[in-house]
mmCIF file of C-alpha atoms in Angstrom:
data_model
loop_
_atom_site.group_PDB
_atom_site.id
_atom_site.type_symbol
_atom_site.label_atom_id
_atom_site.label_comp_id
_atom_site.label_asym_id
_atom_site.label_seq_id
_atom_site.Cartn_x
_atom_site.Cartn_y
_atom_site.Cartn_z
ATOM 1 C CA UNK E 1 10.836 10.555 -22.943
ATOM 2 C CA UNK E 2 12.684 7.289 -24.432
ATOM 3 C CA UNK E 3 12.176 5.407 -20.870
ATOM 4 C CA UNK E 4 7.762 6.396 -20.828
ATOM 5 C CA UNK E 5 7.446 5.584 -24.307
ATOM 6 C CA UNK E 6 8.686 1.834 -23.938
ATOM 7 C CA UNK E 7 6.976 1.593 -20.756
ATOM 8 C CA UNK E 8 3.647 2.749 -22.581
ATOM 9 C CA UNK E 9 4.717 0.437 -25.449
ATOM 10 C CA UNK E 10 5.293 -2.863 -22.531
ATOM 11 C CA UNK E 11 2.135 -2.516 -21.071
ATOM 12 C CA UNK E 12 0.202 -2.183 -23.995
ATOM 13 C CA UNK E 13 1.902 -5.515 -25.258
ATOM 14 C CA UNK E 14 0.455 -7.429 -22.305
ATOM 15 C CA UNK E 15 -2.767 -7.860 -20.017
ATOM 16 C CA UNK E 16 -0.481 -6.471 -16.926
ATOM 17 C CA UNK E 17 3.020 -6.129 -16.687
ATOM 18 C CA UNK E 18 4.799 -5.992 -12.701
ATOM 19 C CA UNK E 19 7.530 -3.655 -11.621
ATOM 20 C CA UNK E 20 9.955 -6.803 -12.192
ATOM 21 C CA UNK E 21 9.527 -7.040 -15.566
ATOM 22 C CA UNK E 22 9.299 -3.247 -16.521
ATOM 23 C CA UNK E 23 12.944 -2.732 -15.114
ATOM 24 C CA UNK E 24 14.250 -6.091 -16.712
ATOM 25 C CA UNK E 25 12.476 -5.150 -20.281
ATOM 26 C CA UNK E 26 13.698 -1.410 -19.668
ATOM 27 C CA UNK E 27 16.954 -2.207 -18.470
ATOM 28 C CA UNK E 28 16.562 1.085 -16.064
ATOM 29 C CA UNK E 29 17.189 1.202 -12.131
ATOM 30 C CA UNK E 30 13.839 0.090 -9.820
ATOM 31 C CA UNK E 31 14.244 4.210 -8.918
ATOM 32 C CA UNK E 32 14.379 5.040 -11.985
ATOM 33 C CA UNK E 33 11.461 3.152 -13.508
ATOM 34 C CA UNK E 34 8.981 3.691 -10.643
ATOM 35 C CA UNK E 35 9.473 7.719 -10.922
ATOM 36 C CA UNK E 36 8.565 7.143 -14.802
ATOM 37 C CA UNK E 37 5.649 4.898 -13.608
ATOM 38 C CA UNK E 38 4.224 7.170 -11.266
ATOM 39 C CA UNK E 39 4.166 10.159 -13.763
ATOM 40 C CA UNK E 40 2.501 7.962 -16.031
ATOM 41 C CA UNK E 41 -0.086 7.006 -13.706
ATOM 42 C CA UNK E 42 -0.352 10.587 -12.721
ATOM 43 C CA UNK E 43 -1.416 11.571 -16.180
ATOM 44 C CA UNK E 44 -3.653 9.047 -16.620
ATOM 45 C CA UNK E 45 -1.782 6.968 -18.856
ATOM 46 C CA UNK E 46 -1.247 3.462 -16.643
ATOM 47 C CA UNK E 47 -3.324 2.278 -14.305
ATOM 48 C CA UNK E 48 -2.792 -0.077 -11.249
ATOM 49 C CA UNK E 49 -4.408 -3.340 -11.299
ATOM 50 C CA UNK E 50 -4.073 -3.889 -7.032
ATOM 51 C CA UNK E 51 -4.132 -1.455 -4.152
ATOM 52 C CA UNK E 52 -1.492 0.468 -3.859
ATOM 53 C CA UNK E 53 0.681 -1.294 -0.820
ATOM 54 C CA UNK E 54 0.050 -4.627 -2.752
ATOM 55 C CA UNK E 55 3.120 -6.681 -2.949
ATOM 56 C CA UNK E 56 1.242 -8.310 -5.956
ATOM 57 C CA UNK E 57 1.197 -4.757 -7.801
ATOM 58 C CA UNK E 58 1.306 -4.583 -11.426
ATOM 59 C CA UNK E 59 0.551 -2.106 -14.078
ATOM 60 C CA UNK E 60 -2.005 -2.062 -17.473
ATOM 61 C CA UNK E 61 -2.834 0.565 -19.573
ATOM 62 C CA UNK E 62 -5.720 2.725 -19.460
ATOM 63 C CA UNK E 63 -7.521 4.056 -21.906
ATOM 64 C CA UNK E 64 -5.546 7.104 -22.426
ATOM 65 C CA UNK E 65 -2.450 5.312 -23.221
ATOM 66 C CA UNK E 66 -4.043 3.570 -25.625
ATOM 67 C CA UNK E 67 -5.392 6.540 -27.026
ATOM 68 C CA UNK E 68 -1.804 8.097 -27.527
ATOM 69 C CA UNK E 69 -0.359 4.618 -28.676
ATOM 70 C CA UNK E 70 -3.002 5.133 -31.384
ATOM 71 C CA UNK E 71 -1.912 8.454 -32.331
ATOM 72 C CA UNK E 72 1.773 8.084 -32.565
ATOM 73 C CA UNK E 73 0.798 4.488 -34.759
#
């Protein structure tokens, strides 16, 4: 959907990007952004950059995001 595709489109623009800054840049709930991250880790599209408990968690793409950025470019 809308929400995944500027999430994809976020992380791709930087290094990492945290949970923070995905529901500022989004403008979505915390809820509501961390069920889209989830399914997009789940598919292999983001990837955690810190264990999972980390309070220091943030997000990158992996390389199959970046393979579907590249398609839809």
């Amino acid at each position: 959907g809308r929400i995944e595709y500027a999430i994809v489109e976020i992380a791709a623009a930087r290094e990492e990007v945290t949970m923070g800054k995905l529901v500022d840049l989004t403008k979505r709930s915390r809820p509501t952004v961390l069920k889209r991250v989830r399914g997009l880790i789940e598919q292999g599209v983001l990837e955690p950059t810190q264990a999972r408990t980390s309070p220091r968690q943030a997000y990158r793409l992996a390389a199959k995001g970046a393979a579907l950025l590249n398609l839809k470019g």
